Coordinates of C-alpha atoms and ligand atoms in Angstrom, one line a residue:
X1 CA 29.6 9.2 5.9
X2 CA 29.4 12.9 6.5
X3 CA 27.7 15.2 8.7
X4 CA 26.0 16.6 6.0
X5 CA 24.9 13.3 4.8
X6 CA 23.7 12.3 8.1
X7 CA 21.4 15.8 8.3
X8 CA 19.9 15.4 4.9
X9 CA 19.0 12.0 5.2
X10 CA 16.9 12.5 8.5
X11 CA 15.3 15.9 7.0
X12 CA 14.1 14.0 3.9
X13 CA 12.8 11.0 6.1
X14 CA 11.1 13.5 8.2
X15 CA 9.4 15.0 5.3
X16 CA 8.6 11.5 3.9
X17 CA 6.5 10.9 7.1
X18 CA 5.3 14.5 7.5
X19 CA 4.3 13.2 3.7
X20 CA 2.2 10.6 5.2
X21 CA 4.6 7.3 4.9
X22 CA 4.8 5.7 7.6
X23 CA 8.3 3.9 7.2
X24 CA 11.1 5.5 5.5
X25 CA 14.8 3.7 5.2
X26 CA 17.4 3.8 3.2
X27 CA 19.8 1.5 1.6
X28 CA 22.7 2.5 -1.4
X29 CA 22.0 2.2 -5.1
X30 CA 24.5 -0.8 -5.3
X31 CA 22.6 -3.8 -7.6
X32 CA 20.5 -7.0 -5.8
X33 CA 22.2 -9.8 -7.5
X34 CA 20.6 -12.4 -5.3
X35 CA 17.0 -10.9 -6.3
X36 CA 17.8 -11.1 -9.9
X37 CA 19.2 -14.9 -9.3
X38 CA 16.0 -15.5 -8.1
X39 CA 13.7 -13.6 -10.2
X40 CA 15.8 -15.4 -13.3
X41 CA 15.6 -18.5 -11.8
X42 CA 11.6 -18.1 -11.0
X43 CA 10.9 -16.9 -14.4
X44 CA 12.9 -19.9 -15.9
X45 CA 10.8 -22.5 -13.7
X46 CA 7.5 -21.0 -15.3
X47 CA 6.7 -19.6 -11.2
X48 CA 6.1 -16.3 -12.9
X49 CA 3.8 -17.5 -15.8
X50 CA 1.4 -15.3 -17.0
X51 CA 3.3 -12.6 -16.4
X52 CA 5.0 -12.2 -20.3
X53 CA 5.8 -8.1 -19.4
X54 CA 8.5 -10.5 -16.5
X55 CA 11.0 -10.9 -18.2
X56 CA 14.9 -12.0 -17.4
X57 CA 15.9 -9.0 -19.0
X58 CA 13.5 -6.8 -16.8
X59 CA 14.8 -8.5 -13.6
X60 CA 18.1 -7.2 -14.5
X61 CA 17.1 -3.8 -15.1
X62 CA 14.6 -4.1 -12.6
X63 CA 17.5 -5.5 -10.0
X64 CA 19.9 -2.4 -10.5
X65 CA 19.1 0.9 -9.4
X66 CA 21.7 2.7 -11.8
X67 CA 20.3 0.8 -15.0
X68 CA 17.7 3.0 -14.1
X69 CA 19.2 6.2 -13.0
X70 CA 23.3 5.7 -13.5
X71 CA 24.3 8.7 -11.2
X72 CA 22.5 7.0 -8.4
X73 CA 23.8 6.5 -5.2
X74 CA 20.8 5.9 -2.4
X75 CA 17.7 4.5 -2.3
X76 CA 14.9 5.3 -0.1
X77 CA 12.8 2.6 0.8
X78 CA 8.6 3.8 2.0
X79 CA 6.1 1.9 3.3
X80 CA 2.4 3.2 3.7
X81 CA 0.2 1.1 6.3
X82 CA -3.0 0.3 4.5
X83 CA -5.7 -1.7 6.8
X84 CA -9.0 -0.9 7.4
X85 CA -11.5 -2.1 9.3
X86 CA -14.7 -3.6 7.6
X87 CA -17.1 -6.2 7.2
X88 CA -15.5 -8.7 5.6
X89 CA -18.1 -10.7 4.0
X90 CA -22.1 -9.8 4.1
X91 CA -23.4 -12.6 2.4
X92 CA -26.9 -13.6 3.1
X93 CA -29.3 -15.9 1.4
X94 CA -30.6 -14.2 -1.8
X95 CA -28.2 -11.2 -1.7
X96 CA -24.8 -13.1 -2.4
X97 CA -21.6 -10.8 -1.7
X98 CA -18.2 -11.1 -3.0
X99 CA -14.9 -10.8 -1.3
X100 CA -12.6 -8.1 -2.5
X101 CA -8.8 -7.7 -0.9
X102 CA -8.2 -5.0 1.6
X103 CA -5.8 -3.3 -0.7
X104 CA -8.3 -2.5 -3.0
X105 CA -10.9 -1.0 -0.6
X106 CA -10.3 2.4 -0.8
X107 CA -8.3 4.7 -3.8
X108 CA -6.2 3.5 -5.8
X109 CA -2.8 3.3 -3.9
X110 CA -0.9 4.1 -6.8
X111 CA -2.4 7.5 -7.1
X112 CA -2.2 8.2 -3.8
X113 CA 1.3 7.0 -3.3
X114 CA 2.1 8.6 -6.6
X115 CA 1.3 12.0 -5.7
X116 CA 3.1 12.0 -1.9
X117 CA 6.3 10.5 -3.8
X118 CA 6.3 13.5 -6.4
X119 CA 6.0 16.3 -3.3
X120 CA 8.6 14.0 -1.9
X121 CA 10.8 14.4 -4.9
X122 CA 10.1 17.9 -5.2
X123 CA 11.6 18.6 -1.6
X124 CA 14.8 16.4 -2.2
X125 CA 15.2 18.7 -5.5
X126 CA 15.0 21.5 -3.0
X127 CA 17.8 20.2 -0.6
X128 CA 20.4 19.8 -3.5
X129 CA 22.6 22.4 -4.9
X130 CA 20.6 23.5 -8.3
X131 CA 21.6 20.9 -10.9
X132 CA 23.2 18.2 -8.6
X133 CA 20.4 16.3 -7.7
X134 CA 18.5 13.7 -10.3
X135 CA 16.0 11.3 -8.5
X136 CA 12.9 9.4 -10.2
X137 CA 10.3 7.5 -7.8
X138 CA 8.7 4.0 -8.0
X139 CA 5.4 2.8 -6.5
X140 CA 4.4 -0.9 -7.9
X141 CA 4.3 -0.7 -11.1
X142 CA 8.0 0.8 -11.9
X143 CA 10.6 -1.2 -12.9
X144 CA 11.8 -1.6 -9.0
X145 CA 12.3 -4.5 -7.5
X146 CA 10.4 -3.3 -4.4
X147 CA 11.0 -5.9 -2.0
X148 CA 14.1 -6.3 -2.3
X149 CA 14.8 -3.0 -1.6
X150 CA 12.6 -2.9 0.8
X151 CA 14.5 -5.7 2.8
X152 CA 18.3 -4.6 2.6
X153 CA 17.4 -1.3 3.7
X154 CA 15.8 -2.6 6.8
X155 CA 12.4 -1.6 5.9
X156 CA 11.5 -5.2 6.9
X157 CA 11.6 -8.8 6.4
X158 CA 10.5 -11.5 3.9
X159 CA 7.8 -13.9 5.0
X160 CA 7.4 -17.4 3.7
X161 CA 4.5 -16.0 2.0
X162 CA 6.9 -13.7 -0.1
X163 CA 5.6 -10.7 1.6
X164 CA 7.5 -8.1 3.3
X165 CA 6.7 -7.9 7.2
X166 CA 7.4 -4.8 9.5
X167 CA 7.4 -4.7 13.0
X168 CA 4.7 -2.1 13.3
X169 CA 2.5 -2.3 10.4
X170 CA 3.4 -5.9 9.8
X171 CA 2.7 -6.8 6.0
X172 CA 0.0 -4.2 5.2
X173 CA 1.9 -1.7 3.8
X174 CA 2.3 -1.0 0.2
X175 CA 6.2 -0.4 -1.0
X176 CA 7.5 2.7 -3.0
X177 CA 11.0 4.4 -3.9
X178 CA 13.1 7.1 -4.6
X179 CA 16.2 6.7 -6.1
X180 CA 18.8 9.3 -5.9
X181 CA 21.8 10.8 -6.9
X182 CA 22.0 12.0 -3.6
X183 CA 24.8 10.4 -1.0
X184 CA 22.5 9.1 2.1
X185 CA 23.0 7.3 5.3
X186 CA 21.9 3.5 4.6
X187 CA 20.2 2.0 7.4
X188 CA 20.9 -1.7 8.2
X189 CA 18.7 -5.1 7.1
X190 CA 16.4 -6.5 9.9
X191 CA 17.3 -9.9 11.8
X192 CA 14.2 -10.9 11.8
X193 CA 12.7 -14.0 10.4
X194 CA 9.6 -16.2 10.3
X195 CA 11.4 -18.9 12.1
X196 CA 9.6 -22.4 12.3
X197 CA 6.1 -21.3 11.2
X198 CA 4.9 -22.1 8.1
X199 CA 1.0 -21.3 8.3
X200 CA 0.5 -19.2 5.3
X201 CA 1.7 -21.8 3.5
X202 CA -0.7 -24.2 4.5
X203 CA -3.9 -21.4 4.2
X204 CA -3.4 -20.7 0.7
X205 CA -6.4 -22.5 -0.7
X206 CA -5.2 -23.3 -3.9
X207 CA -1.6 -24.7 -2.7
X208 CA 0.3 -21.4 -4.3
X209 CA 3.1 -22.1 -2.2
X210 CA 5.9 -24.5 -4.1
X211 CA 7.8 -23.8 -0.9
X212 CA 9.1 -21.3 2.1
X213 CA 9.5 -17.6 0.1
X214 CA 8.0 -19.6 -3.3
X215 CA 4.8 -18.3 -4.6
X216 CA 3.5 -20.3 -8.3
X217 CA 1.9 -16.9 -10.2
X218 CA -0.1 -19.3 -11.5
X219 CA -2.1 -20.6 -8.7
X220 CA -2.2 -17.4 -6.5
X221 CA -5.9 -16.2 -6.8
X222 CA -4.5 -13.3 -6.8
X223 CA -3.3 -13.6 -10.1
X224 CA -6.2 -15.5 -10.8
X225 CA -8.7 -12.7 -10.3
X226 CA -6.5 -9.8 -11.1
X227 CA -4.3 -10.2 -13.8
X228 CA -5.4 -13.0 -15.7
X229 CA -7.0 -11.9 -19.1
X230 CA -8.6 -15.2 -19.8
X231 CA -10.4 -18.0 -18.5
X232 CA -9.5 -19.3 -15.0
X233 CA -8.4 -22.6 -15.2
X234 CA -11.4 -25.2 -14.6
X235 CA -9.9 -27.1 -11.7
X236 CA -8.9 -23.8 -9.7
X237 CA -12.6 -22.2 -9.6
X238 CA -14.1 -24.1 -7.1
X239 CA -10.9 -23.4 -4.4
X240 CA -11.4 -19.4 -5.4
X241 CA -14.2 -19.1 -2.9
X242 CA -16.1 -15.4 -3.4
X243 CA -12.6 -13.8 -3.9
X244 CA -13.3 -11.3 -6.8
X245 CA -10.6 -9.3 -6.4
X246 CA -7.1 -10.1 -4.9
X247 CA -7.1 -11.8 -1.9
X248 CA -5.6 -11.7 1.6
X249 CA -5.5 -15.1 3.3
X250 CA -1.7 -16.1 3.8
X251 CA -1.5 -12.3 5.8
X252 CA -4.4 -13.0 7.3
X253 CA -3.3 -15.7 8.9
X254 CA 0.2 -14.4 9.7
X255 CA 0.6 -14.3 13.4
X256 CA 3.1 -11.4 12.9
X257 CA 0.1 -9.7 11.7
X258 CA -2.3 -10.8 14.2
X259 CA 0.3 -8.9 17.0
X260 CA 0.5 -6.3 14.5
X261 CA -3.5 -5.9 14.2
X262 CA -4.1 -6.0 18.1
X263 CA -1.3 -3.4 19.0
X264 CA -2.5 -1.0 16.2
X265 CA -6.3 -1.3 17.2
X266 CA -5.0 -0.9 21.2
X267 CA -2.9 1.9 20.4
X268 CA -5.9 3.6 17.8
X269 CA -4.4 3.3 14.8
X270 CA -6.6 1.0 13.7
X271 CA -10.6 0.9 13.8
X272 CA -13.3 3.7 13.1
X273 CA -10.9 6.8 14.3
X274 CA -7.5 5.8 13.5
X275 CA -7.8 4.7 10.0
X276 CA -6.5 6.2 6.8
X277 CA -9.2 8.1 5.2
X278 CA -8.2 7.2 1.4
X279 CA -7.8 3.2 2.5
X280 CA -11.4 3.3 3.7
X281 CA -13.5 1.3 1.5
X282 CA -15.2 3.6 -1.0
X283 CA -18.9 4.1 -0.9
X284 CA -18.8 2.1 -4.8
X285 CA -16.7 -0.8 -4.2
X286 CA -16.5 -1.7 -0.8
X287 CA -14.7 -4.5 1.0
X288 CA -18.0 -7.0 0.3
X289 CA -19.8 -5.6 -3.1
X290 CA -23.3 -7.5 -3.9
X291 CA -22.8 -9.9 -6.5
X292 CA -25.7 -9.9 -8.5
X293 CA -25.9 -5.9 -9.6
X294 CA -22.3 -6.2 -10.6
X295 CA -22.9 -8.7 -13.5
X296 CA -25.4 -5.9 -14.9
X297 CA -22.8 -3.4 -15.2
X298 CA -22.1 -2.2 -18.9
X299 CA -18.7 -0.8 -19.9
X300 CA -19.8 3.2 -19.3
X301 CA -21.3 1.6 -15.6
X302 CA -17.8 -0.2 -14.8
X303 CA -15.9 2.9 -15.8
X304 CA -17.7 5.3 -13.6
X305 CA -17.9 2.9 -10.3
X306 CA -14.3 2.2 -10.7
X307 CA -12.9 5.1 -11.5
X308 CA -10.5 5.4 -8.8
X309 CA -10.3 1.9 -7.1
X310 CA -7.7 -0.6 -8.1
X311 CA -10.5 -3.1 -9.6
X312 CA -10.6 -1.3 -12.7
X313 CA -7.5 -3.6 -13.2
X314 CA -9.5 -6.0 -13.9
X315 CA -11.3 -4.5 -16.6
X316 CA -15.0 -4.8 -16.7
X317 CA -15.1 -8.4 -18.4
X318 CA -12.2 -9.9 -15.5
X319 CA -14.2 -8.7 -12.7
X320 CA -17.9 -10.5 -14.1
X321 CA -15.6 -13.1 -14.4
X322 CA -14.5 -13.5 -11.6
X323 CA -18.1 -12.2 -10.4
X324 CA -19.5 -15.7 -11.9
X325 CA -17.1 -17.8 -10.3
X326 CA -17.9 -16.3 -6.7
X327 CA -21.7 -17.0 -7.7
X328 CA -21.3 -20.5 -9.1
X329 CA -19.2 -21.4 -5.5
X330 CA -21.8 -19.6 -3.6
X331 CA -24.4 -21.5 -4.8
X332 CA -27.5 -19.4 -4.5
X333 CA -30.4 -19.7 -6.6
X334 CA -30.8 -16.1 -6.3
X335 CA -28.3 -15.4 -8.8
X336 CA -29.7 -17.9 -11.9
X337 CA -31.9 -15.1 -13.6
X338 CA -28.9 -12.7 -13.7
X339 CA -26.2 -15.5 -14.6
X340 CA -28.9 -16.9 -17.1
X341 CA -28.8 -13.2 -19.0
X342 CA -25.1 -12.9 -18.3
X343 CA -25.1 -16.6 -20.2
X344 CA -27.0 -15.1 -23.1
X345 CA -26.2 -11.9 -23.6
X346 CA -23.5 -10.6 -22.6
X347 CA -21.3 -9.1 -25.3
X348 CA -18.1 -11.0 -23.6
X349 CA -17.3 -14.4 -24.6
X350 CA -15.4 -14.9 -21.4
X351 CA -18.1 -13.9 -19.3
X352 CA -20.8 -16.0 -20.9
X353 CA -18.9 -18.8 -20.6
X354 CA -18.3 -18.3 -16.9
X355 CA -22.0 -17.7 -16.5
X356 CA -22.2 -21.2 -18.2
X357 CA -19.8 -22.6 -15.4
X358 CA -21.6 -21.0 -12.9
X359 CA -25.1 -22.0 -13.5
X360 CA -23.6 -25.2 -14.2
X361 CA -22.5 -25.6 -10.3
X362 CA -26.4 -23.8 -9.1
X363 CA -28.5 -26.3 -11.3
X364 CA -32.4 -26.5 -11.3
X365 CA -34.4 -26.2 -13.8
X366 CA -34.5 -22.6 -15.3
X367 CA -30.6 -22.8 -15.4
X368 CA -30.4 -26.2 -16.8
X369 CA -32.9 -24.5 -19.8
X370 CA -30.9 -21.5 -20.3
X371 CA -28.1 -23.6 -20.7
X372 CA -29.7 -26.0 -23.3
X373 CA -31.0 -22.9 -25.2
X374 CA -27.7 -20.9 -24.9
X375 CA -26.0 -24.3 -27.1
X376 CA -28.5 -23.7 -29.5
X377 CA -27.3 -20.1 -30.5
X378 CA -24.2 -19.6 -29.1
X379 CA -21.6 -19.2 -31.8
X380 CA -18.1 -18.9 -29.9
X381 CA -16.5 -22.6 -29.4
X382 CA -15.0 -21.8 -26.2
X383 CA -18.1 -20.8 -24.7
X384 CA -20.0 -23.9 -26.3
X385 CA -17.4 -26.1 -24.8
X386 CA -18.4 -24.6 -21.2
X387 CA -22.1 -24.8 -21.4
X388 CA -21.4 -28.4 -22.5
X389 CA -19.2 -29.1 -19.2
X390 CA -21.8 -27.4 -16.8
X391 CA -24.6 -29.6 -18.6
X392 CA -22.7 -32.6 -17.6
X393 CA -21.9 -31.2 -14.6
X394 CA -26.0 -31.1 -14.2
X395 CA -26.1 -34.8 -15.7
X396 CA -23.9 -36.2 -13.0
X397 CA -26.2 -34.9 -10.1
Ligands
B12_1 C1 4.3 -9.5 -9.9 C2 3.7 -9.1 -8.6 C3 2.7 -9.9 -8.1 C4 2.3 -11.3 -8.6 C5 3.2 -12.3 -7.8 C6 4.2 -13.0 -8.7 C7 5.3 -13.4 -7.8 N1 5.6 -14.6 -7.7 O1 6.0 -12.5 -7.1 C8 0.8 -11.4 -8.2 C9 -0.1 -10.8 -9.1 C10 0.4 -12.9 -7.9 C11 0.9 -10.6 -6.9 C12 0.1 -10.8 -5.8 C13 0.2 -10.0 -4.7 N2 0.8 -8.8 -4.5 CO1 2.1 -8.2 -5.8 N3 3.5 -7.5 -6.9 C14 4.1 -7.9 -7.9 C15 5.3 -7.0 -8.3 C16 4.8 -6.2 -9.5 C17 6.6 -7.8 -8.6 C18 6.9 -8.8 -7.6 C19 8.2 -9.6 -8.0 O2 9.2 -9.1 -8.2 N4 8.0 -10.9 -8.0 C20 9.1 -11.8 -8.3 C21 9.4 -12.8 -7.1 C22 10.5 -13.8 -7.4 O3 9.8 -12.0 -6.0 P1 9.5 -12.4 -4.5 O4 8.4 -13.3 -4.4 O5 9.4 -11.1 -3.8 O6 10.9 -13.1 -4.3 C23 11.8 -12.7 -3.3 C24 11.7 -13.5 -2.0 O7 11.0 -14.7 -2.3 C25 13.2 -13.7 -1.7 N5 13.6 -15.0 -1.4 C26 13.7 -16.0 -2.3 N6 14.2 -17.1 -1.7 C27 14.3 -16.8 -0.4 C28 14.8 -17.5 0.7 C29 14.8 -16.9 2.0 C30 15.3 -17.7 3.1 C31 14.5 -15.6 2.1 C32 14.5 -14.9 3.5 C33 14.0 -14.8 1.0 C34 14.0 -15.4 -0.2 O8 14.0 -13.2 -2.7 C35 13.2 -13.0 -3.9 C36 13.7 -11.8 -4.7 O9 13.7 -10.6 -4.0 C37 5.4 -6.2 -7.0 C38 5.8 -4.7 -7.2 C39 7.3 -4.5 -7.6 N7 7.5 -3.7 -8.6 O10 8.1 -5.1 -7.0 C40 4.1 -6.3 -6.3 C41 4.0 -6.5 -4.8 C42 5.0 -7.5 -4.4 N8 2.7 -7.0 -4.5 C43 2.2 -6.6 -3.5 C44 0.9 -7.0 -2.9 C45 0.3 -6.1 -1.9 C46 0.3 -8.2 -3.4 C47 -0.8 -8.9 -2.8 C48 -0.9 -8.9 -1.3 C49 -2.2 -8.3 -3.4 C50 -3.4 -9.0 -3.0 N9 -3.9 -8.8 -1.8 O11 -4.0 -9.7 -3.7 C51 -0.6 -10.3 -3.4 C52 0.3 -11.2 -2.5 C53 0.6 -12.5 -3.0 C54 1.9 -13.1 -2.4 N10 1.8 -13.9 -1.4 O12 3.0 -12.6 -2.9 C55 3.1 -5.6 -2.7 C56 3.7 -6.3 -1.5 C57 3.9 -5.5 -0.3 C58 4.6 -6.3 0.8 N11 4.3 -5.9 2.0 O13 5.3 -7.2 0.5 C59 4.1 -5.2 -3.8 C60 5.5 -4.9 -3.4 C61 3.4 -3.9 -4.5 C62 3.7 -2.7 -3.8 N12 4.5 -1.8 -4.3 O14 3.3 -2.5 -2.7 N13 1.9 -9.6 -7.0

């Protein structure tokens, strides 16, 4: 490796961080067969169900950097730290509150992350002799396997929970690229590993875990209140808790992350001053929203209050989904007049029936009646079938 090489590669990680990433590492453009083994053998098991945009032909492209850019020849690998500090959960009696994961708080990270990687990609242009340099960037959503990546070049580890961990930030970081057709200095993988403990797998609430570094899409309520379009699996609502969006508890209770959490707060970095501004829970969604105005939102009130958070994702009729479930687990009576007008007007099928579900779990009598009267004009058969279930759900108490 050259001189040259050497210089560039430390001014374009200096810029990356001047950028506002907070890890920068490089590995070469070679392919990740092992990830696309994997991601081939996942897919094949039905581990990434759900996901039909998966497929084993996007894990090889997705698995080989010059599929996607064939004079490439490094890879940068960023992280961007993402924890903030709030209230987790403000539940009270009669003002239920819903949990919604810390990635999601603030804007949405791939607008953010978007825009540094472009200026990034603009400098790196800058570098190269005019015409020699071709790069194209990746946050998420790309075709980019981004852990993978991220591992080989050192960036960090994998956890049992599948997640990348770094030794500063540890898993809270969100994972972007650049691929270029620039020759850079690759830095080498990490030693570390998770050793004997295997806590995250035990915390997941709905047994996601098949085994060590094996996540079932299926099951992860992540999944669950994110990505799925349709109804969440009967048996699965009660273990979602008041997650309506994402959720966060096998890095939680990572104990890498716990050391990671007290040195950042010790050292400022984390808590009311050191915290990223645009990771800061906005004003409209919040780390905790209130349940109850959420399932009045129409489609022009869900556009404007999610404009730029990651929930609009969801789409307006996941999120009162998902809304319904948190209700019918929380169990407050407060919430039966506005799940009894979700139950009969709403202009979503999927959210009425959930509103069935959900008044279903509440009970008394002014849900049991709006349930009874919702059968007699409700015309969809899959929302029929649901207010039948949470009537015998009311039988059986
Ligand atoms: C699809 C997807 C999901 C799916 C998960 C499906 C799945 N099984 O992976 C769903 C919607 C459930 C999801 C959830 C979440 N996601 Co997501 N997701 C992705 C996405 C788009 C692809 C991931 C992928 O390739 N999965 C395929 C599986 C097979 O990959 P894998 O689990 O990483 O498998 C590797 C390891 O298991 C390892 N491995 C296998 N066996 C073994 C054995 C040993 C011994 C070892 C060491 C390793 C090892 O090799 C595999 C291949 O690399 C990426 C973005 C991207 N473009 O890469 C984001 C991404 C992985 N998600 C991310 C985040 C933040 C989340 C959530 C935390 C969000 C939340 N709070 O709700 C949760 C975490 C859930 C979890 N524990 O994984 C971040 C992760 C950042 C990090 N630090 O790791 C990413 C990278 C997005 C980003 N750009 O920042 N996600």
């Amino acid at each position: 490796m050259s001189d040259a090489a050497r210089a560039l590669t430390e001014r374009i990680r200096e810029r990356a961080y001047a950028l506002g990433f907070d890890l920068a590492r490089v590995t070469s453009a070679d392919p990740f067969p092992a990830a696309e083994a994997t991601l081939k053998e996942r897919i094949a098991g039905g581990l990434m169900g759900g996901l039909d945009w998966f497929t084993a032909a996007r894990a090889e492209v997705s698995c080989d950097p010059r599929a996607l850019l064939p004079s490439a020849r490094s890879v940068l690998a960023l992280g961007t730290f993402y924890l903030a500090d709030a209230p987790r959960n403000l539940t009270a009696p009669g003002d239920p509150h819903g949990r919604v994961s810390c990635y999601a708080w603030g804007d949405d990270y791939h607008e953010v992350i978007r825009q540094r990687l472009d200026q990034l990609a603009a400098y790196v242009r800058e570098l190269a002799p005019p015409g020699e340099e071709k790069s194209i960037v990746f946050v998420d959503t790309g075709r980019m396997v981004d852990r993978a990546v991220a591992q080989r070049s050192g960036l960090g580890w994998y956890g049992k929970n599948t997640c990348i961990l770094t030794k500063g930030w540890g898993s809270w970081v969100f994972l972007a690229e650049l691929v270029t057709s620039l020759e850079l200095l690759p830095d080498a993988p990490v030693g570390a590993n998770c050793g004997r403990c295997e806590v995250c797998l035990h915390a997941c609430p709905t047994s996601a875990f098949v085994a060590p570094y094996v996540l079932d899409n299926r099951r992860c309520i992540s999944y669950l209140t994110i990505e799925l379009r349709g109804s969440i699996p009967i048996e699965l609502r009660p273990l979602i808790g008041t997650h309506i969006f994402g959720c966060d508890i096998c890095q939680q209770v990572c104990p890498v992350n716990q050391v990671a959490e007290r040195r950042l707060r010790a050292a400022g970095q984390l808590g009311a001053r050191g915290e990223r501004l645009e990771f800061q829970p906005r004003a409209a969604v919040g780390s905790s929203p209130a349940l109850i105005p959420l399932l009045a939102l129409d489609a022009d009130g869900f556009r404007a209050r999610f404009r730029h958070s990651p929930l609009k994702r969801a789409k307006r009729r996941g999120l009162l989904r998902n809304v319904c479930v948190a209700l019918g687990n929380l169990g407050d009576p407060a919430a039966v007049p506005a799940l009894c007008r979700a139950l009969e007007e709403d202009e979503e099928s999927l959210v009425r029936g959930h509103a069935a579900w959900a008044l279903g779990r509440i009970g008394g009598v002014e849900a049991h009646a709006a349930l009874g009267r919702a059968l007699e004009h409700e015309d969809d058969a899959t929302v029929r079938q649901e207010i039948r279930y949470a009537l015998e759900m009311l039988g059986e108490r």
